[in-house]
Amino acid sequence: MSQTRRLAAILAADVVGYSRLIGLDEGGTLQAFKAIRAELFDPTIAAHNGHIVKTTGDGLLVEFSSVVDALRCASEVQAGMGRAQCDGTHGQSN
């Protein structure tokens, strides 16, 4: 029996302070996280040919066939979150 091996880059992401945020406002935190996934995470992952392997309450494991794609995706998500926090729009659908 032959084995097929492949290389993959794995991106692990989670929300800093998620438990604290859930404790302060569970409904608002869940709504904001869903919006951030839909508006930023999911499109950025798809744009860089990523595949979500697993989700947890506040995190994602994403597989990429290219390290470059994984790093570009992570950088774009970080930049997007920074912009959203600066202008106060993170998690708010238009």
Tab-separated table of C-alpha atoms in Angstrom:
chain	number	residue	atom	x	y	z
A	1	MET	CA	0.000	0.000	0.000
A	2	SER	CA	1.464	3.336	-0.991
A	3	GLN	CA	0.902	6.494	0.967
A	4	THR	CA	0.326	9.864	-0.600
A	5	ARG	CA	1.903	12.719	1.274
A	6	ARG	CA	1.300	16.385	0.804
A	7	LEU	CA	2.566	19.538	2.365
A	8	ALA	CA	0.157	22.015	3.878
A	9	ALA	CA	0.352	25.259	5.777
A	10	ILE	CA	-2.043	25.511	8.722
A	11	LEU	CA	-3.354	28.814	10.025
A	12	ALA	CA	-4.740	28.801	13.568
A	13	ALA	CA	-6.740	31.861	14.577
A	14	ASP	CA	-8.743	32.750	17.655
A	15	VAL	CA	-10.400	35.779	19.205
A	16	VAL	CA	-8.406	37.424	21.962
A	17	GLY	CA	-10.530	37.957	25.068
A	18	TYR	CA	-13.467	35.932	23.723
A	19	SER	CA	-14.490	34.503	27.115
A	20	ARG	CA	-14.445	37.976	28.671
A	21	LEU	CA	-16.478	39.389	25.772
A	22	ILE	CA	-19.009	36.534	26.018
A	23	GLY	CA	-19.327	37.251	29.733
A	24	LEU	CA	-20.025	40.926	29.093
A	25	ASP	CA	-22.435	40.534	26.167
A	26	GLU	CA	-23.003	37.026	24.819
A	27	GLY	CA	-25.524	37.956	22.129
A	28	GLY	CA	-23.590	40.954	20.884
A	29	THR	CA	-20.302	39.052	20.836
A	30	LEU	CA	-21.772	36.141	18.880
A	31	GLN	CA	-23.413	38.515	16.401
A	32	ALA	CA	-20.179	40.474	15.946
A	33	PHE	CA	-18.131	37.296	15.434
A	34	LYS	CA	-20.594	36.005	12.817
A	35	ALA	CA	-20.394	39.323	10.980
A	36	ILE	CA	-16.600	39.387	11.095
A	37	ARG	CA	-16.491	35.819	9.726
A	38	ALA	CA	-18.870	36.692	6.886
A	39	GLU	CA	-17.331	40.072	6.007
A	40	LEU	CA	-13.614	39.461	6.550
A	41	PHE	CA	-12.452	35.973	7.456
A	42	ASP	CA	-14.393	33.792	5.016
A	43	PRO	CA	-13.859	35.956	1.891
A	44	THR	CA	-10.166	36.438	2.678
A	45	ILE	CA	-9.638	32.708	3.251
A	46	ALA	CA	-11.384	31.920	-0.044
A	47	ALA	CA	-9.387	34.572	-1.914
A	48	HIS	CA	-6.178	32.842	-0.821
A	49	ASN	CA	-7.365	29.317	-1.637
A	50	GLY	CA	-7.751	28.290	1.987
A	51	HIS	CA	-10.024	25.596	3.355
A	52	ILE	CA	-11.538	25.774	6.844
A	53	VAL	CA	-10.748	22.451	8.498
A	54	LYS	CA	-12.301	23.089	11.902
A	55	THR	CA	-14.099	25.819	13.788
A	56	THR	CA	-14.401	26.241	17.533
A	57	GLY	CA	-16.402	28.800	19.468
A	58	ASP	CA	-13.836	31.503	18.873
A	59	GLY	CA	-11.333	29.979	16.497
A	60	LEU	CA	-10.530	28.498	13.132
A	61	LEU	CA	-8.071	26.014	11.694
A	62	VAL	CA	-7.477	26.755	8.039
A	63	GLU	CA	-5.450	24.700	5.561
A	64	PHE	CA	-3.531	26.185	2.654
A	65	SER	CA	-1.467	24.410	0.033
A	66	SER	CA	0.924	27.358	0.002
A	67	VAL	CA	2.753	29.009	2.884
A	68	VAL	CA	2.689	32.253	0.917
A	69	ASP	CA	-1.123	32.109	0.660
A	70	ALA	CA	-1.417	31.370	4.385
A	71	LEU	CA	0.804	34.316	5.324
A	72	ARG	CA	-0.945	36.693	2.948
A	73	CYS	CA	-4.330	35.625	4.304
A	74	ALA	CA	-3.211	36.081	7.913
A	75	SER	CA	-1.737	39.511	7.127
A	76	GLU	CA	-4.905	40.668	5.363
A	77	VAL	CA	-7.135	39.467	8.196
A	78	GLN	CA	-4.936	41.210	10.777
A	79	ALA	CA	-4.952	44.437	8.747
A	80	GLY	CA	-8.717	44.213	8.259
A	81	MET	CA	-9.312	43.728	11.964
A	82	GLY	CA	-7.046	46.672	12.734
A	83	ARG	CA	-8.938	48.919	10.312
A	84	ALA	CA	-12.306	47.771	11.690
A	85	GLN	CA	-11.223	48.451	15.274
A	86	CYS	CA	-9.924	51.897	14.361
A	87	ASP	CA	-13.095	52.969	12.603
A	88	GLY	CA	-15.409	51.136	15.012
A	89	THR	CA	-17.078	48.923	12.402
A	90	HIS	CA	-15.919	45.457	13.450
A	91	GLY	CA	-18.858	43.122	13.530
A	92	GLN	CA	-21.364	45.675	12.282
A	93	SER	CA	-23.128	44.808	9.042
A	94	ASN	CA	-23.908	47.767	6.809
